[in-house]
C-alpha positions as protocol buffer text, in pm:
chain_id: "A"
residue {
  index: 1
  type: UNK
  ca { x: 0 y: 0 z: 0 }
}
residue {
  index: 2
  type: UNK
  ca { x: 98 y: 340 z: -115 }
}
residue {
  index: 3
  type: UNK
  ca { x: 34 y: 493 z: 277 }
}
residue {
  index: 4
  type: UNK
  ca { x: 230 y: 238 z: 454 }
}
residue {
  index: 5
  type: UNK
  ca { x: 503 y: 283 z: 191 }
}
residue {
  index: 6
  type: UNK
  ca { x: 568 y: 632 z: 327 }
}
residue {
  index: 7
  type: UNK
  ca { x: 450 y: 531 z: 690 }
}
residue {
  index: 8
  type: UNK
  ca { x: 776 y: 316 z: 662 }
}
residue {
  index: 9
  type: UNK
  ca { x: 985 y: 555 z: 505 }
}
residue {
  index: 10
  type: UNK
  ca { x: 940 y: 847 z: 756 }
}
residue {
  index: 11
  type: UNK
  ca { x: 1005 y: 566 z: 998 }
}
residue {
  index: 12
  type: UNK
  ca { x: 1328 y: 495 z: 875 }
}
residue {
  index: 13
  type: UNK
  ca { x: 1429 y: 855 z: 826 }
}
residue {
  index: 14
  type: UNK
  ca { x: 1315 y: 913 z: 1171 }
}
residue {
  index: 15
  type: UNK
  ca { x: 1525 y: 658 z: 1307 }
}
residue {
  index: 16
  type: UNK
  ca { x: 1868 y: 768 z: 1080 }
}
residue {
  index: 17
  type: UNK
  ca { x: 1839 y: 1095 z: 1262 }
}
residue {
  index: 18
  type: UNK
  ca { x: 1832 y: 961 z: 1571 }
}
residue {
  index: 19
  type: UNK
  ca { x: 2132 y: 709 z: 1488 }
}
residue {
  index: 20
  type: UNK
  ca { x: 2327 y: 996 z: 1316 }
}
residue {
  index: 21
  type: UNK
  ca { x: 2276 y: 1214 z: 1668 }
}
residue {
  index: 22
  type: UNK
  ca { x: 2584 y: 1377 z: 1805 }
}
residue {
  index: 23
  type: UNK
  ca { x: 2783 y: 1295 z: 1458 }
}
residue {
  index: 24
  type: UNK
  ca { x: 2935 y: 1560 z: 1305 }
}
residue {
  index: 25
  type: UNK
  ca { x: 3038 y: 1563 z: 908 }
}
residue {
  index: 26
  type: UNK
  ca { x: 3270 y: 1837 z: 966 }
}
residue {
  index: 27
  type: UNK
  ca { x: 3434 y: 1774 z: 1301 }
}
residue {
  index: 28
  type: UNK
  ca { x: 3763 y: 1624 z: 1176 }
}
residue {
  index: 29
  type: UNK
  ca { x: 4012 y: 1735 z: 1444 }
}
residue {
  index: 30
  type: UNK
  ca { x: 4001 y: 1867 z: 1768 }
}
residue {
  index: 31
  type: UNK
  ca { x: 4173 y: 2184 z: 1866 }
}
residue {
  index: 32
  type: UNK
  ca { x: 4046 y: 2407 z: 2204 }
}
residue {
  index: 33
  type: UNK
  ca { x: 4037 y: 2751 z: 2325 }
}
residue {
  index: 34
  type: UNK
  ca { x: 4026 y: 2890 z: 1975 }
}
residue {
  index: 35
  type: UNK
  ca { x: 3760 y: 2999 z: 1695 }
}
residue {
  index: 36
  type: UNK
  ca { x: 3577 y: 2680 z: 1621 }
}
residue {
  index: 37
  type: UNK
  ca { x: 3579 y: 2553 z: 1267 }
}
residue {
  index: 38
  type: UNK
  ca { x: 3254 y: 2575 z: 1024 }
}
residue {
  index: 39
  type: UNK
  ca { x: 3068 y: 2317 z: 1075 }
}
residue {
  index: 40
  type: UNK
  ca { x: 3254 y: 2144 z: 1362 }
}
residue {
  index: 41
  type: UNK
  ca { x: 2932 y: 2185 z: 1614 }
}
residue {
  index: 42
  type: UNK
  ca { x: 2618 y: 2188 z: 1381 }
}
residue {
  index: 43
  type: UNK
  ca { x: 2415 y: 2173 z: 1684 }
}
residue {
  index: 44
  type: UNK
  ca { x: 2488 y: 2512 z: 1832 }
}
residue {
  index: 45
  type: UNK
  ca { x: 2217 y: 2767 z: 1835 }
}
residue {
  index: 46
  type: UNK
  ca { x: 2208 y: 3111 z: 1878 }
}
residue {
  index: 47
  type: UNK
  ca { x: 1928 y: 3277 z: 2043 }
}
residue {
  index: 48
  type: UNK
  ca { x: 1849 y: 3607 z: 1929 }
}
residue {
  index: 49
  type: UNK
  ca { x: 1582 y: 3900 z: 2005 }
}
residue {
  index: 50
  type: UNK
  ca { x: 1574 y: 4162 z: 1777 }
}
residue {
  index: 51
  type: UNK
  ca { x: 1835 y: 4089 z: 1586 }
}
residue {
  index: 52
  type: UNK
  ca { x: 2111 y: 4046 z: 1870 }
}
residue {
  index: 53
  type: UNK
  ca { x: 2280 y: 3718 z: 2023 }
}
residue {
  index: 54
  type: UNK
  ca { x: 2200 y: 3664 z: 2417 }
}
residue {
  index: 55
  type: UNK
  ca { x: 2215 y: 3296 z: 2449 }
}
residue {
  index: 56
  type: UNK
  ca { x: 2312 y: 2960 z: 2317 }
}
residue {
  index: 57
  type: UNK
  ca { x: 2120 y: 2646 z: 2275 }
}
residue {
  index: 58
  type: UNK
  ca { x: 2110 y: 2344 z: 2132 }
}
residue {
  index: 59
  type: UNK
  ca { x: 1948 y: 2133 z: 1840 }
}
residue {
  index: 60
  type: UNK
  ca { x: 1809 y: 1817 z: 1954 }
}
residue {
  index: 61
  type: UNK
  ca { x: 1599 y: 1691 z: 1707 }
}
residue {
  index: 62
  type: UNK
  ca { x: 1469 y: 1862 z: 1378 }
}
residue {
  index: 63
  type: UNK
  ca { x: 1209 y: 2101 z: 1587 }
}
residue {
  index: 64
  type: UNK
  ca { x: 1330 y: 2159 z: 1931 }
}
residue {
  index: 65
  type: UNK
  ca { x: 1617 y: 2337 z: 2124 }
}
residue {
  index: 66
  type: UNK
  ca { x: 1737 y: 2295 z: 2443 }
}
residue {
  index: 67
  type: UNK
  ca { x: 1884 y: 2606 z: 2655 }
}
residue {
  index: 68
  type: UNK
  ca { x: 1855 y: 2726 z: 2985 }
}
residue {
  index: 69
  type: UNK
  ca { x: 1570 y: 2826 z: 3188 }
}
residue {
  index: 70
  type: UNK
  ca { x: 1740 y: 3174 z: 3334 }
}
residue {
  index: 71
  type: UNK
  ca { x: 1800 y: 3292 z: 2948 }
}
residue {
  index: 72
  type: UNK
  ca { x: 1410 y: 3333 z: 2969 }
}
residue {
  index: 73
  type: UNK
  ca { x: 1386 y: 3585 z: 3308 }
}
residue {
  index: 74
  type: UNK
  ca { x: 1288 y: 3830 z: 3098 }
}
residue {
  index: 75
  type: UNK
  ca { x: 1098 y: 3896 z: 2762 }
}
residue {
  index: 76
  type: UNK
  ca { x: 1308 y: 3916 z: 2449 }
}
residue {
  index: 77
  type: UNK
  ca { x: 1112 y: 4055 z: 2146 }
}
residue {
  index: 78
  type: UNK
  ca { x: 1147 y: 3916 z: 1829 }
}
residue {
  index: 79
  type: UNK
  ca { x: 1267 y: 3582 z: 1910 }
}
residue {
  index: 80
  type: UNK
  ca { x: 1471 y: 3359 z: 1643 }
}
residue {
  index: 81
  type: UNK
  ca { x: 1658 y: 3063 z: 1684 }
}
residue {
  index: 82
  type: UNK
  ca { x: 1977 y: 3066 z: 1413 }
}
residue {
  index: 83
  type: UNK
  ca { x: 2126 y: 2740 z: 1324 }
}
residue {
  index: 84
  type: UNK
  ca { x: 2393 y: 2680 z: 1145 }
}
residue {
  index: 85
  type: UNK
  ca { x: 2585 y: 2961 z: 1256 }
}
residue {
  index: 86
  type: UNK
  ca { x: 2938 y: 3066 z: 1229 }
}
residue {
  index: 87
  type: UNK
  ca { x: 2988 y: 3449 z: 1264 }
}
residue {
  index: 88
  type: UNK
  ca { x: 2766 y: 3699 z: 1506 }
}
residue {
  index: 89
  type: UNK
  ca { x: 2803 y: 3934 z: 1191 }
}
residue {
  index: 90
  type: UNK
  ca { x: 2911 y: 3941 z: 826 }
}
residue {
  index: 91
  type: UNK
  ca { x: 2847 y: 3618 z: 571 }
}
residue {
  index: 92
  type: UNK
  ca { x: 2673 y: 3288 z: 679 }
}
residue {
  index: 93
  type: UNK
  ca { x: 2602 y: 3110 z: 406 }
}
residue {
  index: 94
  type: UNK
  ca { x: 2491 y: 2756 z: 589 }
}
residue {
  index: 95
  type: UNK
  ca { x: 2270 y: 2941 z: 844 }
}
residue {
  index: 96
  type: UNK
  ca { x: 1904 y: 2900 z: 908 }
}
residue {
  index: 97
  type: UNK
  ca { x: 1682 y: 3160 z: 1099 }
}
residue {
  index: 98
  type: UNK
  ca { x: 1334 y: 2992 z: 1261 }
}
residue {
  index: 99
  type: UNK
  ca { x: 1092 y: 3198 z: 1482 }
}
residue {
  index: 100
  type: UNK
  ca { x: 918 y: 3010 z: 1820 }
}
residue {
  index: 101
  type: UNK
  ca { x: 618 y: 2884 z: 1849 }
}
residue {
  index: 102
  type: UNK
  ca { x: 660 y: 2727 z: 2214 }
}
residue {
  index: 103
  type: UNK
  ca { x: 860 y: 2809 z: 2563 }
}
residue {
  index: 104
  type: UNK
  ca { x: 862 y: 2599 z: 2784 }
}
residue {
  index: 105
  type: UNK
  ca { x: 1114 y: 2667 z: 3106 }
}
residue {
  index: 106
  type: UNK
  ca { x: 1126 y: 2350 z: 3368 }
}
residue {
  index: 107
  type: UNK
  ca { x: 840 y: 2393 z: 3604 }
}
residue {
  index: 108
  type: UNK
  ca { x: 1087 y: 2339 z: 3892 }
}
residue {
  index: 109
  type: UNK
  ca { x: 1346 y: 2584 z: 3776 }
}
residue {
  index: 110
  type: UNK
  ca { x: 1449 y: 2820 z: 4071 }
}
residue {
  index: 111
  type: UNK
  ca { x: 1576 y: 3130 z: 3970 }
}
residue {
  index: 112
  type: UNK
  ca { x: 1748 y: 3172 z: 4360 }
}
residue {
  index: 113
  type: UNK
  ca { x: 1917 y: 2852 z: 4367 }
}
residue {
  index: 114
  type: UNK
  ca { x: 1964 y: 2764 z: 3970 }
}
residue {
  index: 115
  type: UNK
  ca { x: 1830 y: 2464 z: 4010 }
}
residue {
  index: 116
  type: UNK
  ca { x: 1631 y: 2276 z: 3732 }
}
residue {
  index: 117
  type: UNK
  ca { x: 1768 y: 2531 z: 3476 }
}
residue {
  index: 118
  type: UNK
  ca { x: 1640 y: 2400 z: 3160 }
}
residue {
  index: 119
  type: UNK
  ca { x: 1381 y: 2532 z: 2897 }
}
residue {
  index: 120
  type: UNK
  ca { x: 1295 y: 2409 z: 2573 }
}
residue {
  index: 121
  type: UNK
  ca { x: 1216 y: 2585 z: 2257 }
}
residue {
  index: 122
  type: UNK
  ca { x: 985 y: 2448 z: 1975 }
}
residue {
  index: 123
  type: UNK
  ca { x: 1045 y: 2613 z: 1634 }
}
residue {
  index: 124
  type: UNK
  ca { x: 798 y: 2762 z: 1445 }
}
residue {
  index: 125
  type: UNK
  ca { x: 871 y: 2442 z: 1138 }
}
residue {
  index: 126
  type: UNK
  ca { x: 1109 y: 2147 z: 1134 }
}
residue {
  index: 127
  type: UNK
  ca { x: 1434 y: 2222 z: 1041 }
}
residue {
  index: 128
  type: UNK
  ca { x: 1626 y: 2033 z: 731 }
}
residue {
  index: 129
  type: UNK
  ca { x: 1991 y: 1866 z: 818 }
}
residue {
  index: 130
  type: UNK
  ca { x: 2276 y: 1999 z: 671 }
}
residue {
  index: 131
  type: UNK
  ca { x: 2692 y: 1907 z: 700 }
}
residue {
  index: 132
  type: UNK
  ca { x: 2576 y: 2260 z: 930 }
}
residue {
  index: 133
  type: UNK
  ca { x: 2271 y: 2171 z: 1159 }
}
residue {
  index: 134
  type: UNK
  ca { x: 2257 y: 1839 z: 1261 }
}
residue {
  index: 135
  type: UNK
  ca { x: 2102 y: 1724 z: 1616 }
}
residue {
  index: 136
  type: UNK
  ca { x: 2315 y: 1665 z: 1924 }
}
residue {
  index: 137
  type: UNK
  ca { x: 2272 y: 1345 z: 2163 }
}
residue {
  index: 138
  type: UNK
  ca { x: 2129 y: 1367 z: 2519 }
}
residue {
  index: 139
  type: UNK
  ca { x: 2315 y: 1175 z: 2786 }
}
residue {
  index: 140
  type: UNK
  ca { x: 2061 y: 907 z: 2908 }
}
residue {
  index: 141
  type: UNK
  ca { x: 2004 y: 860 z: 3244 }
}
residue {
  index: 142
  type: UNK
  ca { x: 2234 y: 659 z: 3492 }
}
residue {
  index: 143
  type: UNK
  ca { x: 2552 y: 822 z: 3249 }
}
residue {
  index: 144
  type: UNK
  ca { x: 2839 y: 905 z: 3434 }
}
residue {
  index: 145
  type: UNK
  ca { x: 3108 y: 1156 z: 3400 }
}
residue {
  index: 146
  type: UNK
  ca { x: 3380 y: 1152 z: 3649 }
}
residue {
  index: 147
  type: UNK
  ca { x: 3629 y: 1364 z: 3753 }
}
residue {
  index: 148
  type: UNK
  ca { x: 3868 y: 1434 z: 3459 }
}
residue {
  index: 149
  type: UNK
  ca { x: 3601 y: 1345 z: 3193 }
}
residue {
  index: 150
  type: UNK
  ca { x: 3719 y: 1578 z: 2884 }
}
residue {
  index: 151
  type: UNK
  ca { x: 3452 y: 1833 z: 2776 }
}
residue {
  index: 152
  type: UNK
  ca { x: 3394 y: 2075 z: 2568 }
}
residue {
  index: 153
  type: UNK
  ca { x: 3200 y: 2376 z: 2522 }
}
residue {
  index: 154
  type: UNK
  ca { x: 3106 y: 2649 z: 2230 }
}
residue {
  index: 155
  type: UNK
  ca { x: 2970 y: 2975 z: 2209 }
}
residue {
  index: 156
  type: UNK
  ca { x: 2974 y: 3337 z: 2135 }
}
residue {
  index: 157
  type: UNK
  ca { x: 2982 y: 3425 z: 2467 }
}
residue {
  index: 158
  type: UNK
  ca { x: 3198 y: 3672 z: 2650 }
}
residue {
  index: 159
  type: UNK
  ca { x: 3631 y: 3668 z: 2618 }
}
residue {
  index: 160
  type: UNK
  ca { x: 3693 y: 4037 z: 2640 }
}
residue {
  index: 161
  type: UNK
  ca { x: 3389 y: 4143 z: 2492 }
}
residue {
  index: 162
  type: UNK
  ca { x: 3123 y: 3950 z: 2325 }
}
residue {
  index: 163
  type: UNK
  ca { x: 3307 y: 3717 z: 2049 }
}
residue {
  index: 164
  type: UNK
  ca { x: 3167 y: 3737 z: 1692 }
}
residue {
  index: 165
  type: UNK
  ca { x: 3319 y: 3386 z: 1568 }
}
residue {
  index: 166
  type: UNK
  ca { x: 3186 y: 3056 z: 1762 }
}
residue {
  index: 167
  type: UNK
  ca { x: 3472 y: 3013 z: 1985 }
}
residue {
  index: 168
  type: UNK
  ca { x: 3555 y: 2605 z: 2148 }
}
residue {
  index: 169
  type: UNK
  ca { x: 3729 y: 2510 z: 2459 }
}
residue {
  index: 170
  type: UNK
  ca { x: 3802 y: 2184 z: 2629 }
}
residue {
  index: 171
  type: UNK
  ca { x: 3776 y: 2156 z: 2993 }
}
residue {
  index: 172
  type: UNK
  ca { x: 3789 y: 1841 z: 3253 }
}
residue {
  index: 173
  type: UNK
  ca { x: 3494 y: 1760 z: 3461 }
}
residue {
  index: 174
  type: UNK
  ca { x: 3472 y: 1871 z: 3881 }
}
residue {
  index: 175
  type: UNK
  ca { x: 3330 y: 1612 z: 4046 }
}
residue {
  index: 176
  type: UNK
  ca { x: 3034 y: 1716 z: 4242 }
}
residue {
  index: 177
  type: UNK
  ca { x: 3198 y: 1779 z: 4605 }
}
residue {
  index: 178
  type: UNK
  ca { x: 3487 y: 1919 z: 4509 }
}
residue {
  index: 179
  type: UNK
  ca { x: 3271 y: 2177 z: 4312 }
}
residue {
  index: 180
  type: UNK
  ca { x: 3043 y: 2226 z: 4588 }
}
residue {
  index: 181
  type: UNK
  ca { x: 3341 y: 2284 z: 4839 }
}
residue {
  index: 182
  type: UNK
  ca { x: 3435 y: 2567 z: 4574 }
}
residue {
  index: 183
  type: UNK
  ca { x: 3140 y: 2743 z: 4540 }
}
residue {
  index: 184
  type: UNK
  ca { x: 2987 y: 2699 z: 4893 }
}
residue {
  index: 185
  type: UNK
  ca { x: 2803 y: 2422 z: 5038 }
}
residue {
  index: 186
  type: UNK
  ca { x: 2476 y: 2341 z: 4884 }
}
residue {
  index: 187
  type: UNK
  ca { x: 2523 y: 2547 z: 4640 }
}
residue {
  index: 188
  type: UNK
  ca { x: 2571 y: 2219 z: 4353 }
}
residue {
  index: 189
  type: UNK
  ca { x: 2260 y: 1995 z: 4381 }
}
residue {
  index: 190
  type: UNK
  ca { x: 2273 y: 1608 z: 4162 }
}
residue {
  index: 191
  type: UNK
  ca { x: 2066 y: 1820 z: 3886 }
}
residue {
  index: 192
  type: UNK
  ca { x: 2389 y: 1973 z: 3827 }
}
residue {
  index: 193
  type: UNK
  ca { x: 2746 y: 1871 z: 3671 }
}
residue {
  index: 194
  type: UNK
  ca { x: 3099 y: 2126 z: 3689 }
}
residue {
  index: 195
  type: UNK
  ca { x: 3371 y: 2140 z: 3517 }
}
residue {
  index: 196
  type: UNK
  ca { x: 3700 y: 2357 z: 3468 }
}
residue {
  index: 197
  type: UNK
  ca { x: 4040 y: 2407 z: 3559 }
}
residue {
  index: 198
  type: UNK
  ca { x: 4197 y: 2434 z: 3965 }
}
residue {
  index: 199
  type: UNK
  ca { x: 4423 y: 2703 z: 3759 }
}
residue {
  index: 200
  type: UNK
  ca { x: 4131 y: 2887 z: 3572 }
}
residue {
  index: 201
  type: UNK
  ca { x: 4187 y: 2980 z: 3264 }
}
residue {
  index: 202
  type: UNK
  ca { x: 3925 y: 2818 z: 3063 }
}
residue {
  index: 203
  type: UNK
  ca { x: 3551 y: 2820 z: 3108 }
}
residue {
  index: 204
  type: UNK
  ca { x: 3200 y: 2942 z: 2950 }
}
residue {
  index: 205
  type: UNK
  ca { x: 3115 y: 3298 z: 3045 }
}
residue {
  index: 206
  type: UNK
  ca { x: 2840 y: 3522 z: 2998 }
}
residue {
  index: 207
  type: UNK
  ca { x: 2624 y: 3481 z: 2608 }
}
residue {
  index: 208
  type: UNK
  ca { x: 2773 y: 3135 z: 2674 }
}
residue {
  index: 209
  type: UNK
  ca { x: 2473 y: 3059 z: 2890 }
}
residue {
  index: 210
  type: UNK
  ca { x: 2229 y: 2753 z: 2738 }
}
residue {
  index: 211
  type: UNK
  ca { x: 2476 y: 2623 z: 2521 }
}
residue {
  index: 212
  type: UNK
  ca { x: 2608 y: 2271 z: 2540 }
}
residue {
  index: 213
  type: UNK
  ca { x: 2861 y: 2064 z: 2714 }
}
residue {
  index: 214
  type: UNK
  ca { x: 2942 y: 1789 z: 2527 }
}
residue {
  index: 215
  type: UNK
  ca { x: 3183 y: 1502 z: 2556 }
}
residue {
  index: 216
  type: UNK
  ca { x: 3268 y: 1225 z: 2304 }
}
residue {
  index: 217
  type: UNK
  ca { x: 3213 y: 859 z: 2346 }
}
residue {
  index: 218
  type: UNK
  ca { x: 3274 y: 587 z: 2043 }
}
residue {
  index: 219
  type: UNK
  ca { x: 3290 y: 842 z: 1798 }
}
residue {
  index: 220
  type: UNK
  ca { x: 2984 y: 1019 z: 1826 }
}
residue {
  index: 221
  type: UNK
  ca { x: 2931 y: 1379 z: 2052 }
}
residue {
  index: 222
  type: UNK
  ca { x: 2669 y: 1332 z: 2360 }
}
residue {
  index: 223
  type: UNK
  ca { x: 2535 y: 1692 z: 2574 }
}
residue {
  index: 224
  type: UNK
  ca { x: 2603 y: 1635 z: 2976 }
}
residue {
  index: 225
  type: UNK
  ca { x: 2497 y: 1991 z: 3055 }
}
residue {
  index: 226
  type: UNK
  ca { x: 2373 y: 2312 z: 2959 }
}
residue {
  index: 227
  type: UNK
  ca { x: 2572 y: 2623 z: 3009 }
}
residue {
  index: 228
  type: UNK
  ca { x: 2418 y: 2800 z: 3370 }
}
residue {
  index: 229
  type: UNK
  ca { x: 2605 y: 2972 z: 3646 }
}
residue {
  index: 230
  type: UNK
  ca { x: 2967 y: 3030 z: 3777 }
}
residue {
  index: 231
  type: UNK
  ca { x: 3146 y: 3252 z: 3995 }
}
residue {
  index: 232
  type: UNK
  ca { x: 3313 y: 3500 z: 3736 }
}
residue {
  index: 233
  type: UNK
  ca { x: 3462 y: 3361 z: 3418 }
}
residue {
  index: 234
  type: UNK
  ca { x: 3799 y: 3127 z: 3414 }
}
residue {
  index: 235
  type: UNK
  ca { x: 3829 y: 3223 z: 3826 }
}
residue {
  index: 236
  type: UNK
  ca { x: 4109 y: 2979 z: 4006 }
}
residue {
  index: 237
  type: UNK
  ca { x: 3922 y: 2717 z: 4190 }
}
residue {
  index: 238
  type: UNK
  ca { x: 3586 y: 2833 z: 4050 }
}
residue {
  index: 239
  type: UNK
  ca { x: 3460 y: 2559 z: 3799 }
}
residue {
  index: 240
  type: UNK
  ca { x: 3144 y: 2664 z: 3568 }
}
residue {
  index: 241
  type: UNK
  ca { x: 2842 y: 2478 z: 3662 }
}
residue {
  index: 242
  type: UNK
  ca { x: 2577 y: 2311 z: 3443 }
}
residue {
  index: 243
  type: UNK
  ca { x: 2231 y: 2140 z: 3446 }
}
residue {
  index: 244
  type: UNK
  ca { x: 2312 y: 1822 z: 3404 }
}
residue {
  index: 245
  type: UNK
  ca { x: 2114 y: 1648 z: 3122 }
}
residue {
  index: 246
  type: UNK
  ca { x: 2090 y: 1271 z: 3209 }
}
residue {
  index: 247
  type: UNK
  ca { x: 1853 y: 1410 z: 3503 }
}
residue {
  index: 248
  type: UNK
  ca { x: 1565 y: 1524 z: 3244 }
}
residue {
  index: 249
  type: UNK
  ca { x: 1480 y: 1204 z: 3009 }
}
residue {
  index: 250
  type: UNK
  ca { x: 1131 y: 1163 z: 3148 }
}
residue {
  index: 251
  type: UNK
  ca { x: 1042 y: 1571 z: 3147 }
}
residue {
  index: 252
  type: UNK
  ca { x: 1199 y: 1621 z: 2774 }
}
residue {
  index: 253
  type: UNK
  ca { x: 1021 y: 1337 z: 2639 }
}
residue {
  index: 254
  type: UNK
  ca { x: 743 y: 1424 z: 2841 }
}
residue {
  index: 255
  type: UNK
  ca { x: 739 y: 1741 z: 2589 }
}
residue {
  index: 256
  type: UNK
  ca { x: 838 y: 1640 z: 2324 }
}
residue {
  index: 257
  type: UNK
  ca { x: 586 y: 1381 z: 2166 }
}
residue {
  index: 258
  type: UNK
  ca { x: 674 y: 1311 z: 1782 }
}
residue {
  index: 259
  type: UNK
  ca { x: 1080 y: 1235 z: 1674 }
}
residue {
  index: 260
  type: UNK
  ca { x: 1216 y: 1192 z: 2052 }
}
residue {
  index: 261
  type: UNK
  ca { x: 1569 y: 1325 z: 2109 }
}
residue {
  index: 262
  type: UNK
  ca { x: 1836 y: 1041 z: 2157 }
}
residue {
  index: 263
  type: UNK
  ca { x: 1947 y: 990 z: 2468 }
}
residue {
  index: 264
  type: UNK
  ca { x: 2225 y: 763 z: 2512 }
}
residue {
  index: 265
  type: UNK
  ca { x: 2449 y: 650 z: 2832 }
}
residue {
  index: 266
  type: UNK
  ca { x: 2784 y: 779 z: 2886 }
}
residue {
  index: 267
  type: UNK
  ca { x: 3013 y: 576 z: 3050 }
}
residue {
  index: 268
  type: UNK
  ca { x: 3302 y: 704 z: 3209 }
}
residue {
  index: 269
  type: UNK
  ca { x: 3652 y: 534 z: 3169 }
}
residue {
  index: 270
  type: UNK
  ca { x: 3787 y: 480 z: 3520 }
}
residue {
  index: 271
  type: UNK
  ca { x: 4152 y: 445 z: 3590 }
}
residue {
  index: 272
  type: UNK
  ca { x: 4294 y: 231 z: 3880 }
}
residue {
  index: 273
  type: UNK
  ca { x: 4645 y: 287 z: 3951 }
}
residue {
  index: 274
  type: UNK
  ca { x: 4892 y: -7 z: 4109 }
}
residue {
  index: 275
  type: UNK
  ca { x: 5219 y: 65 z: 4098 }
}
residue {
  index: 276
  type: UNK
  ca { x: 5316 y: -242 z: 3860 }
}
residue {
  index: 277
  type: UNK
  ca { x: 4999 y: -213 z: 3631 }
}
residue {
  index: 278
  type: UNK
  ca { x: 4728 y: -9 z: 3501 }
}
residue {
  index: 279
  type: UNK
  ca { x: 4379 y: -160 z: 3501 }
}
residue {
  index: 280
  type: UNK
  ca { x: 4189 y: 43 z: 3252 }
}
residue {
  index: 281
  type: UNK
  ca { x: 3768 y: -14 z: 3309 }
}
residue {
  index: 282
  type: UNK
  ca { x: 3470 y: 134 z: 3077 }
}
């Protein structure tokens, strides 16, 4: 039958978007704390309101973005999401600009504590995959990222001033007590994940704020947390905290009802040391 044909088909393409999550055509090498190259994180977003970048986000399927709650604590006129970004201004020949038809911020986000800081955005149509815009992968739940897991996160956000060109850095994962030790005790809930360097240097900052942090497993990219608070930018002994993804399976899919993100585990590698051998564990 003619129907099921295409039943099946949209099935399959369904699914190939899903598989192809957190896959990158363009993301060849890997180099940090420098201008990212086109195409190397076709997931980013850029949120904009009348025509200016204030936040980051990210593509999870082909209709919905996922930033952070506190990027909403106001009104911002003339909302558009812009995929496929490279430069704040001049040429961007691969970009897409969608309007919003939907915000919803976590019902349990607390603006005093930062808890729950998520929000998703539905665009206004479903967006077509490019080597330039293609979805990232959720951590699933029960993931882990230890201490020292590598991660990385993009952005326009602040250096000395606002940066025009998508900028990428790498930085190791905090583990929860050590972070909340540095930023004062129960400050860092379990809806939350840190990560930076003892020696600062390196971190998110402000118009960073809803992007992603994303580490790579097997080859393919998967989102741990969304950019949401620190003390400063790059302080010593300050590490940049975000929501931590693997937390919100049930309330994402919960919203989203049609082409579910992927969520996939993470599995940190654990190292035990003996001083003969190295036992290596995934």
């Amino acid at each position: 039958h003619v129907n099921e044909g295409f039943l099946y088909i949209s099935q399959v393409l369904s699914l190939n978007w899903m598989v192809m999550c957190g896959m990158p055509l363009l993301n060849t090498k890997i180099v940090g704390g420098q201008t990212a190259t086109p195409g190397s994180w076709p997931w980013q977003a850029s949120l904009q309101s009348s025509g200016r970048h204030f936040c980051g986000g990210s593509l999870i399927n082909n209709q919905w973005v996922l930033t952070a709650a506190h990027c909403f604590s106001s009104i911002h006129p003339n909302l558009v999401v812009v995929l496929g970004l490279q430069n704040l201004q001049g040429s961007n020949p691969n970009s897409v600009s969608l309007t919003v038809s939907q915000i919803t911020v976590h019902p349990n986000y607390s603006s005093s504590t930062n808890d729950n800081d998520l929000c998703l955005l539905k665009l206004s149509s479903t967006v077509t995959f490019t080597s330039f815009i293609q979805p990232i992968c959720l951590a699933a739940p029960a993931s882990t990222f230890y201490t020292g897991t590598t991660s990385w996160v993009t952005g326009w956000g602040t250096t000395r001033s606002i940066s025009n060109t998508l900028q990428e850095v790498s930085i190791p994962v905090v583990g929860n007590r050590q972070c909340n030790c540095d930023n004062g005790l129960g400050t860092i809930t379990n809806n939350m994940i840190c990560a930076g360097l003892s020696a600062g240097g390196k971190d998110s900052c402000q118009g960073d704020s809803g992007g992603a942090m994303v580490s790579k497993q097997a080859g393919r990219w998967i989102q741990s947390g969304i950019v949401s608070f620190g003390t400063g930018c790059a302080q010593p002994n300050f590490p940049g905290v975000y929501t931590r993804v693997s937390q919100y399976q049930t309330w994402i899919n919960s919203m989203i009802s049609t082409n579910q993100p992927g969520f996939i585990p993470f599995c940190s590698r654990i190292l035990f040391f003996n001083p003969l051998l190295i036992f290596r564990f995934i």
